[in-house]
mmCIF file of C-alpha atoms in Angstrom:
data_model
loop_
_atom_site.group_PDB
_atom_site.id
_atom_site.type_symbol
_atom_site.label_atom_id
_atom_site.label_comp_id
_atom_site.label_asym_id
_atom_site.label_seq_id
_atom_site.Cartn_x
_atom_site.Cartn_y
_atom_site.Cartn_z
ATOM 1 C CA MET A 1 -236.127 123.234 112.455
ATOM 2 C CA ASN A 2 -239.565 122.654 113.191
ATOM 3 C CA LYS A 3 -241.060 120.940 116.155
ATOM 4 C CA GLU A 4 -241.651 117.520 114.642
ATOM 5 C CA LYS A 5 -238.175 117.382 113.182
ATOM 6 C CA MET A 6 -236.634 118.435 116.538
ATOM 7 C CA GLU A 7 -238.664 115.677 118.329
ATOM 8 C CA GLN A 8 -237.330 113.125 115.792
ATOM 9 C CA CYS A 9 -233.770 114.667 116.318
ATOM 10 C CA ALA A 10 -233.920 114.338 120.043
ATOM 11 C CA ALA A 11 -235.513 111.078 120.105
ATOM 12 C CA ALA A 12 -232.672 109.591 117.660
ATOM 13 C CA PHE A 13 -229.964 110.725 120.546
ATOM 14 C CA GLY A 14 -232.052 109.540 123.642
ATOM 15 C CA TYR A 15 -234.049 112.514 124.636
ATOM 16 C CA SER A 16 -237.958 113.229 124.617
ATOM 17 C CA HIS A 17 -240.320 116.129 124.861
ATOM 18 C CA PRO A 18 -238.287 118.641 123.491
ATOM 19 C CA ARG A 19 -239.767 122.193 124.520
ATOM 20 C CA LEU A 20 -238.418 125.487 123.070
ATOM 21 C CA ILE A 21 -237.560 127.862 125.778
ATOM 22 C CA GLY A 22 -235.372 130.396 124.159
ATOM 23 C CA LYS A 23 -234.177 131.360 120.572
ATOM 24 C CA GLY A 24 -232.107 134.053 118.973
ATOM 25 C CA GLY A 25 -230.586 134.978 115.702
ATOM 26 C CA PHE A 26 -228.282 131.702 115.557
ATOM 27 C CA ALA A 27 -229.390 129.190 118.323
ATOM 28 C CA PHE A 28 -232.405 127.668 119.487
ATOM 29 C CA VAL A 29 -232.807 126.255 123.143
ATOM 30 C CA PHE A 30 -234.896 123.295 124.282
ATOM 31 C CA GLN A 31 -235.826 121.537 127.503
ATOM 32 C CA ALA A 32 -235.866 117.913 127.060
ATOM 33 C CA THR A 33 -235.818 114.764 129.113
ATOM 34 C CA ASP A 34 -233.274 111.971 129.063
ATOM 35 C CA ILE A 35 -235.120 108.846 128.029
ATOM 36 C CA ASP A 36 -233.045 106.371 130.190
ATOM 37 C CA SER A 37 -232.507 108.653 133.360
ATOM 38 C CA SER A 38 -235.459 110.671 133.223
ATOM 39 C CA GLU A 39 -233.122 113.777 133.770
ATOM 40 C CA ILE A 40 -234.266 117.162 132.455
ATOM 41 C CA VAL A 41 -231.597 118.646 130.215
ATOM 42 C CA VAL A 42 -231.261 121.825 128.098
ATOM 43 C CA ILE A 43 -230.364 121.358 124.597
ATOM 44 C CA LYS A 44 -228.817 124.255 122.650
ATOM 45 C CA LEU A 45 -229.260 123.751 118.807
ATOM 46 C CA ILE A 46 -227.064 125.855 116.361
ATOM 47 C CA PRO A 47 -228.110 125.031 112.948
ATOM 48 C CA ASP A 48 -226.696 125.080 109.678
ATOM 49 C CA ILE A 49 -222.805 125.304 110.680
ATOM 50 C CA GLU A 50 -220.947 125.118 107.578
ATOM 51 C CA ASP A 51 -217.485 125.151 108.920
ATOM 52 C CA LYS A 52 -217.363 122.811 112.250
ATOM 53 C CA SER A 53 -213.833 124.057 112.826
ATOM 54 C CA LYS A 54 -215.103 127.372 113.651
ATOM 55 C CA VAL A 55 -217.147 125.992 116.841
ATOM 56 C CA GLU A 56 -214.494 123.380 117.785
ATOM 57 C CA SER A 57 -212.956 125.833 120.327
ATOM 58 C CA GLU A 58 -216.275 126.253 121.930
ATOM 59 C CA ILE A 59 -216.773 122.521 122.218
ATOM 60 C CA LYS A 60 -213.264 122.115 123.679
ATOM 61 C CA VAL A 61 -213.807 124.526 126.349
ATOM 62 C CA LEU A 62 -217.335 122.977 127.307
ATOM 63 C CA ARG A 63 -215.829 119.629 127.513
ATOM 64 C CA GLU A 64 -212.893 120.702 129.827
ATOM 65 C CA CYS A 65 -214.928 122.792 132.476
ATOM 66 C CA HIS A 66 -215.721 120.599 135.561
ATOM 67 C CA SER A 67 -216.458 122.978 138.395
ATOM 68 C CA SER A 68 -219.213 122.936 141.070
ATOM 69 C CA PHE A 69 -219.546 126.651 140.192
ATOM 70 C CA ILE A 70 -220.199 126.094 136.255
ATOM 71 C CA VAL A 71 -223.227 124.581 134.613
ATOM 72 C CA LYS A 72 -222.395 121.215 133.571
ATOM 73 C CA HIS A 73 -221.671 120.117 130.058
ATOM 74 C CA ILE A 74 -223.126 116.657 129.475
ATOM 75 C CA LYS A 75 -222.402 115.906 125.676
ATOM 76 C CA THR A 76 -222.297 117.400 122.213
ATOM 77 C CA ILE A 77 -223.708 115.860 119.094
ATOM 78 C CA TRP A 78 -223.318 116.648 115.631
ATOM 79 C CA MET A 79 -226.305 115.656 113.265
ATOM 80 C CA ASP A 80 -225.307 116.853 109.774
ATOM 81 C CA LYS A 81 -224.629 120.657 110.007
ATOM 82 C CA ASN A 82 -226.562 121.083 113.223
ATOM 83 C CA LEU A 83 -224.923 121.059 116.361
ATOM 84 C CA LEU A 84 -226.609 120.074 119.589
ATOM 85 C CA ILE A 85 -224.926 120.964 123.035
ATOM 86 C CA VAL A 86 -226.619 119.106 126.091
ATOM 87 C CA MET A 87 -226.304 120.951 129.292
ATOM 88 C CA GLU A 88 -227.415 120.551 132.936
ATOM 89 C CA TYR A 89 -230.912 122.258 133.580
ATOM 90 C CA CYS A 90 -230.899 124.311 136.526
ATOM 91 C CA HIS A 91 -234.554 123.810 138.029
ATOM 92 C CA CYS A 92 -234.465 127.050 140.207
ATOM 93 C CA GLY A 93 -233.683 129.489 137.424
ATOM 94 C CA SER A 94 -231.595 132.290 136.893
ATOM 95 C CA LEU A 95 -230.788 135.566 138.717
ATOM 96 C CA GLY A 96 -231.918 137.351 135.720
ATOM 97 C CA ALA A 97 -235.482 135.820 136.087
ATOM 98 C CA PHE A 98 -235.288 136.694 139.722
ATOM 99 C CA ILE A 99 -234.758 140.264 139.386
ATOM 100 C CA LYS A 100 -237.178 140.783 136.449
ATOM 101 C CA SER A 101 -239.757 139.116 138.826
ATOM 102 C CA GLY A 102 -239.442 142.376 141.010
ATOM 103 C CA LYS A 103 -237.636 140.561 143.867
ATOM 104 C CA ARG A 104 -234.958 142.059 145.627
ATOM 105 C CA LEU A 105 -231.570 140.733 147.330
ATOM 106 C CA ASN A 106 -230.207 141.559 150.775
ATOM 107 C CA GLU A 107 -226.458 142.046 151.212
ATOM 108 C CA ASP A 108 -225.914 138.547 152.742
ATOM 109 C CA GLN A 109 -227.409 137.004 149.465
ATOM 110 C CA LEU A 110 -225.446 139.208 147.341
ATOM 111 C CA ARG A 111 -222.128 138.278 149.239
ATOM 112 C CA GLU A 112 -222.936 134.566 148.712
ATOM 113 C CA ILE A 113 -223.792 135.307 145.127
ATOM 114 C CA ALA A 114 -220.607 137.278 144.497
ATOM 115 C CA SER A 115 -218.647 134.521 146.096
ATOM 116 C CA CYS A 116 -220.018 131.821 143.974
ATOM 117 C CA CYS A 117 -219.206 133.808 140.764
ATOM 118 C CA LEU A 118 -215.637 134.498 141.938
ATOM 119 C CA LEU A 119 -214.983 130.706 142.462
ATOM 120 C CA GLY A 120 -216.547 130.019 138.998
ATOM 121 C CA LEU A 121 -214.325 132.754 137.535
ATOM 122 C CA SER A 122 -211.401 131.691 139.430
ATOM 123 C CA TYR A 123 -211.771 128.069 137.856
ATOM 124 C CA LEU A 124 -212.034 129.520 134.253
ATOM 125 C CA HIS A 125 -209.162 132.071 134.595
ATOM 126 C CA ASN A 126 -206.790 129.689 136.134
ATOM 127 C CA LYS A 127 -207.427 127.687 132.924
ATOM 128 C CA ARG A 128 -206.859 130.867 130.840
ATOM 129 C CA ILE A 129 -210.336 130.844 129.804
ATOM 130 C CA MET A 130 -212.695 133.832 129.668
ATOM 131 C CA HIS A 131 -216.499 133.525 130.156
ATOM 132 C CA ARG A 132 -217.083 136.986 128.134
ATOM 133 C CA ASP A 133 -220.815 137.206 129.110
ATOM 134 C CA ILE A 134 -221.297 137.499 132.775
ATOM 135 C CA LYS A 135 -224.671 138.837 133.555
ATOM 136 C CA PRO A 136 -227.684 138.136 135.656
ATOM 137 C CA ASP A 137 -229.289 135.903 132.955
ATOM 138 C CA ASN A 138 -226.180 133.708 132.906
ATOM 139 C CA LEU A 139 -226.134 132.959 136.721
ATOM 140 C CA PHE A 140 -228.236 129.989 137.637
ATOM 141 C CA PHE A 141 -229.429 128.717 141.028
ATOM 142 C CA SER A 142 -228.255 125.045 141.468
ATOM 143 C CA GLN A 143 -230.199 122.760 143.643
ATOM 144 C CA ASN A 144 -227.535 122.344 146.152
ATOM 145 C CA GLY A 145 -227.458 126.000 147.007
ATOM 146 C CA LEU A 146 -224.844 127.320 144.937
ATOM 147 C CA ILE A 147 -224.925 130.099 141.906
ATOM 148 C CA LYS A 148 -223.341 128.450 138.841
ATOM 149 C CA LEU A 149 -221.910 130.338 135.775
ATOM 150 C CA GLY A 150 -223.841 129.458 132.502
ATOM 151 C CA ASP A 151 -223.782 130.264 128.871
ATOM 152 C CA PHE A 152 -220.246 129.414 127.485
ATOM 153 C CA GLY A 153 -220.854 129.990 123.680
ATOM 154 C CA LEU A 154 -218.714 133.009 124.160
ATOM 155 C CA ALA A 155 -215.792 131.461 126.328
ATOM 156 C CA ILE A 156 -212.437 131.637 124.551
ATOM 157 C CA GLU A 157 -209.050 130.556 125.563
ATOM 158 C CA VAL A 158 -206.833 133.423 126.125
ATOM 159 C CA ASN A 159 -203.203 133.235 124.977
ATOM 160 C CA HIS A 160 -200.334 134.041 127.180
ATOM 161 C CA THR A 161 -200.331 137.860 126.664
ATOM 162 C CA CYS A 162 -203.831 137.687 128.410
ATOM 163 C CA SER A 163 -205.507 139.523 125.579
ATOM 164 C CA GLN A 164 -207.281 139.121 122.397
ATOM 165 C CA ARG A 165 -207.808 141.655 119.651
ATOM 166 C CA ASN A 166 -210.940 141.912 117.273
ATOM 167 C CA ASN A 167 -213.156 139.778 119.603
ATOM 168 C CA CYS A 168 -215.719 141.942 120.681
ATOM 169 C CA SER A 169 -218.645 139.709 122.029
ATOM 170 C CA GLY A 170 -221.142 139.748 124.754
ATOM 171 C CA THR A 171 -224.046 141.848 125.978
ATOM 172 C CA ILE A 172 -223.134 145.476 125.754
ATOM 173 C CA GLN A 173 -224.424 146.742 128.907
ATOM 174 C CA TYR A 174 -221.991 144.534 130.785
ATOM 175 C CA MET A 175 -219.017 145.091 128.470
ATOM 176 C CA ALA A 176 -215.721 146.451 130.015
ATOM 177 C CA PRO A 177 -214.249 149.873 128.437
ATOM 178 C CA GLU A 178 -211.187 147.733 126.844
ATOM 179 C CA VAL A 179 -213.843 145.183 125.302
ATOM 180 C CA LEU A 180 -215.254 148.120 123.403
ATOM 181 C CA ASP A 181 -211.867 149.183 122.274
ATOM 182 C CA GLU A 182 -211.633 145.614 120.769
ATOM 183 C CA LYS A 183 -209.147 144.309 123.423
ATOM 184 C CA THR A 184 -210.389 141.650 125.815
ATOM 185 C CA GLU A 185 -208.614 140.469 128.904
ATOM 186 C CA LEU A 186 -209.334 138.081 131.744
ATOM 187 C CA LYS A 187 -210.122 141.109 134.164
ATOM 188 C CA SER A 188 -212.772 142.133 131.409
ATOM 189 C CA ASP A 189 -215.008 139.510 133.364
ATOM 190 C CA VAL A 190 -214.421 141.144 136.433
ATOM 191 C CA TRP A 191 -215.880 144.571 135.179
ATOM 192 C CA SER A 192 -218.907 142.611 134.035
ATOM 193 C CA LEU A 193 -219.302 140.871 137.491
ATOM 194 C CA GLY A 194 -219.183 144.475 138.993
ATOM 195 C CA VAL A 195 -221.969 145.708 136.670
ATOM 196 C CA THR A 196 -223.892 142.557 137.578
ATOM 197 C CA MET A 197 -223.570 143.241 141.090
ATOM 198 C CA VAL A 198 -224.906 146.641 140.951
ATOM 199 C CA GLU A 199 -227.962 145.374 138.838
ATOM 200 C CA LEU A 200 -228.720 142.745 141.355
ATOM 201 C CA ALA A 201 -228.162 145.243 144.497
ATOM 202 C CA GLU A 202 -230.096 148.257 142.807
ATOM 203 C CA GLY A 203 -232.630 146.182 140.726
ATOM 204 C CA LYS A 204 -231.763 147.556 137.328
ATOM 205 C CA ASN A 205 -228.799 147.712 135.128
ATOM 206 C CA PRO A 206 -226.795 151.048 135.474
ATOM 207 C CA TYR A 207 -226.914 151.489 131.581
ATOM 208 C CA SER A 208 -230.886 150.932 131.466
ATOM 209 C CA ASN A 209 -232.992 153.083 129.184
ATOM 210 C CA LYS A 210 -230.074 154.013 127.021
ATOM 211 C CA SER A 211 -229.513 153.455 123.153
ATOM 212 C CA ALA A 212 -226.666 151.250 122.219
ATOM 213 C CA MET A 213 -224.514 154.292 121.369
ATOM 214 C CA GLY A 214 -225.661 155.810 124.722
ATOM 215 C CA VAL A 215 -224.393 152.775 126.602
ATOM 216 C CA VAL A 216 -221.089 152.836 124.685
ATOM 217 C CA THR A 217 -220.553 156.549 125.334
ATOM 218 C CA SER A 218 -221.286 156.229 129.098
ATOM 219 C CA ILE A 219 -218.894 153.204 129.577
ATOM 220 C CA ILE A 220 -216.152 155.094 128.016
ATOM 221 C CA THR A 221 -216.586 158.628 129.192
ATOM 222 C CA GLY A 222 -218.971 158.289 132.212
ATOM 223 C CA ASN A 223 -218.190 157.409 135.820
ATOM 224 C CA PRO A 224 -217.873 153.710 136.600
ATOM 225 C CA PRO A 225 -221.000 151.922 137.943
ATOM 226 C CA SER A 226 -221.432 151.840 141.637
ATOM 227 C CA ILE A 227 -223.864 151.131 144.345
ATOM 228 C CA SER A 228 -225.399 153.752 146.984
ATOM 229 C CA SER A 229 -223.200 154.154 149.994
ATOM 230 C CA SER A 230 -226.637 154.919 152.159
ATOM 231 C CA LYS A 231 -228.007 151.624 151.392
ATOM 232 C CA TRP A 232 -224.996 149.087 151.409
ATOM 233 C CA SER A 233 -222.165 148.457 153.517
ATOM 234 C CA THR A 234 -218.613 150.214 153.083
ATOM 235 C CA GLN A 235 -217.217 146.848 152.183
ATOM 236 C CA PHE A 236 -219.746 145.940 149.703
ATOM 237 C CA VAL A 237 -219.302 149.553 147.943
ATOM 238 C CA ASP A 238 -215.517 149.037 147.917
ATOM 239 C CA PHE A 239 -215.880 145.456 146.361
ATOM 240 C CA VAL A 240 -217.969 146.816 143.553
ATOM 241 C CA SER A 241 -215.595 149.773 143.076
ATOM 242 C CA LYS A 242 -212.690 147.481 142.750
ATOM 243 C CA CYS A 243 -214.384 145.420 140.108
ATOM 244 C CA CYS A 244 -215.453 148.617 138.041
ATOM 245 C CA ILE A 245 -212.111 150.274 137.693
ATOM 246 C CA LYS A 246 -212.077 151.459 134.253
ATOM 247 C CA ASP A 247 -208.237 151.012 133.736
ATOM 248 C CA VAL A 248 -207.835 147.399 133.468
ATOM 249 C CA ASN A 249 -204.347 147.368 134.543
ATOM 250 C CA GLU A 250 -205.589 148.860 138.028
ATOM 251 C CA ARG A 251 -208.737 146.877 138.090
ATOM 252 C CA TRP A 252 -208.680 143.842 140.607
ATOM 253 C CA SER A 253 -208.288 140.243 139.485
ATOM 254 C CA VAL A 254 -210.533 137.649 140.490
ATOM 255 C CA LYS A 255 -207.672 136.132 142.816
ATOM 256 C CA ASP A 256 -207.416 139.746 144.347
ATOM 257 C CA LEU A 257 -211.127 139.829 144.958
ATOM 258 C CA MET A 258 -211.459 136.430 146.632
ATOM 259 C CA ASN A 259 -209.303 138.039 149.691
ATOM 260 C CA HIS A 260 -211.526 141.024 149.449
ATOM 261 C CA PRO A 261 -213.050 141.708 153.129
ATOM 262 C CA PHE A 262 -216.530 141.510 151.572
ATOM 263 C CA VAL A 263 -216.442 137.951 150.418
ATOM 264 C CA LYS A 264 -213.309 136.449 151.903
ATOM 265 C CA GLU A 265 -214.847 134.467 154.792
ATOM 266 C CA SER A 266 -217.757 133.231 152.386
ATOM 267 C CA VAL A 267 -215.388 132.119 149.601
ATOM 268 C CA GLU A 268 -213.402 130.084 152.363
ATOM 269 C CA ARG A 269 -216.893 128.803 153.672
ATOM 270 C CA LEU A 270 -217.933 127.724 150.142
ATOM 271 C CA LEU A 271 -214.848 125.964 149.382
ATOM 272 C CA LYS A 272 -215.102 124.108 152.689
ATOM 273 C CA LYS A 273 -218.717 123.238 152.687
ATOM 274 C CA GLY A 274 -219.458 123.103 148.922
ATOM 275 C CA THR A 275 -222.927 124.927 149.578
ATOM 276 C CA SER A 276 -224.789 127.968 150.886
ATOM 277 C CA ARG A 277 -227.781 127.781 153.076
ATOM 278 C CA VAL A 278 -228.649 131.199 152.077
ATOM 279 C CA LEU A 279 -228.565 130.464 148.553
ATOM 280 C CA PHE A 280 -230.336 127.124 148.924
ATOM 281 C CA ASP A 281 -233.302 128.825 150.554
ATOM 282 C CA LEU A 282 -233.247 131.717 148.166
ATOM 283 C CA GLY A 283 -233.222 129.321 145.099
ATOM 284 C CA ASP A 284 -235.904 127.094 146.761
ATOM 285 C CA ASP A 285 -238.330 129.723 147.598
ATOM 286 C CA PHE A 286 -238.085 131.235 144.087
ATOM 287 C CA ASN A 287 -238.503 127.680 142.615
ATOM 288 C CA LYS A 288 -241.551 127.064 144.400
ATOM 289 C CA GLU A 289 -243.126 130.586 143.768
ATOM 290 C CA ALA A 290 -242.405 130.007 139.920
ATOM 291 C CA ALA A 291 -243.796 126.540 140.118
ATOM 292 C CA GLU A 292 -247.031 127.616 141.653
ATOM 293 C CA TYR A 293 -247.369 130.446 138.939
ATOM 294 C CA ASN A 294 -246.534 128.201 135.983
ATOM 295 C CA GLY A 295 -248.483 125.178 137.192
ATOM 296 C CA ALA A 296 -247.251 121.795 137.946
ATOM 297 C CA ASP A 297 -243.984 121.920 136.081
ATOM 298 C CA PRO A 298 -240.835 123.338 137.730
ATOM 299 C CA PHE A 299 -239.598 126.748 136.933
ATOM 300 C CA VAL A 300 -240.199 127.664 133.357
ATOM 301 C CA LEU A 301 -237.636 129.622 131.510
ATOM 302 C CA THR A 302 -239.300 132.457 129.805
ATOM 303 C CA PRO A 303 -237.881 132.880 126.086
ATOM 304 C CA ASN A 304 -236.043 136.238 125.721
ATOM 305 C CA PRO A 305 -236.254 137.629 122.166
ATOM 306 C CA ASN A 306 -233.631 140.300 122.757
ATOM 307 C CA ALA A 307 -231.045 137.812 124.108
ATOM 308 C CA VAL A 308 -227.718 138.121 122.389
ATOM 309 C CA VAL A 309 -226.746 134.988 120.536
ATOM 310 C CA GLY A 310 -224.429 133.936 117.790
ATOM 311 C CA GLY A 311 -223.055 130.794 119.626
ATOM 312 C CA ASN A 312 -223.637 132.173 123.249
ATOM 313 C CA LEU A 313 -227.397 131.197 123.944
ATOM 314 C CA TRP A 314 -228.096 127.852 125.668
ATOM 315 C CA ALA A 315 -230.357 128.894 128.598
ATOM 316 C CA VAL A 316 -232.132 132.209 128.779
ATOM 317 C CA ALA A 317 -234.429 133.817 131.142
#
C-alpha cells in the first residue's frame, strides 16, 4: 500500500497524517492522529488477508485485554482484505530503543521493569493467553510511569493442557528450549522474560553474535542465560536463574516469581499505587532526550528491518 492510498484509508476511518515507522514481511506500522480527539495512535496494517478466520483469534485476544500493564487496543478495522489494528501510542518509546541508545539501567530500575512485566504476564496467563514474544523491543514506557507489554500478534489462547504443538513463533534469541522443540507453554514467556532481563542488565542479548543455528544450539545444549554475581545482587541473580531454568516443569511460574524477594515489595507497591516514580523519571528523561535528538516531535520510533513479523509487528524500535 503506497503513501497516498494509506492516507486515504486512514482518513476514511478518522485518522490523519499516517507515517510509516516500521515494516516487515507481512505487516506495516504507522503512526497517525485521531482527527476527532487529536490523540496519536499506532496503526498496524496487515494487507492482503485471504482468510479472515485465520486472524480472528488474534483480534479476539486484542479485544479482551484490558490492563494497565498492556498496551491498549483501540479498534480493529477491515478494509476489503486489509486489516488495520489501532493501538495506543507509547510516546516514551521502548526498552529496546533505550538499550540500543547505549544507556544502562540500575538495579532499582530493573526491579520495577521486572515487576511491571510480571503484572502484565499475570493478567495474560490468568486468561490462558501467552504473549510469545517478550523482548525489550516489545516493552514500552507509558506516560504514567509503567512498563507495558506490547505486540500481541503472536498471542495465543492456551488450551487446558497448557501447551500447544507445532506453533513455534517469536524471536529466536528469546525462545525457550521447549519452544524450539515445538511445544509452547505459559512458562515459555518466563524464559523470555529472563533473557530480556539479562539483556537489560548486561546491555546485550546473551545470544548476540551467533548464527540462527548457533543460537538454537546454545539454547538447547548450553548453560542457561545468567547475570554476573559480581555486578548484581544475590536476589537479582537468583530471580534471573529462576526464570531461565531449562526444564519447563522446574521453571518458576509468573505467580511464583511475583513472590520472589527481588520483586515482591515492588509488585505490591505497583498494585497499590498504579505507578512507579522510578519508571516515570526514566521514561520522561529518555523521551526528552529523544525529542531533542529528533526535533520537535515526541519520540520517533526507528524502523527495524530485521523485526520478526508475520502478524506480530505493530510497534518496533
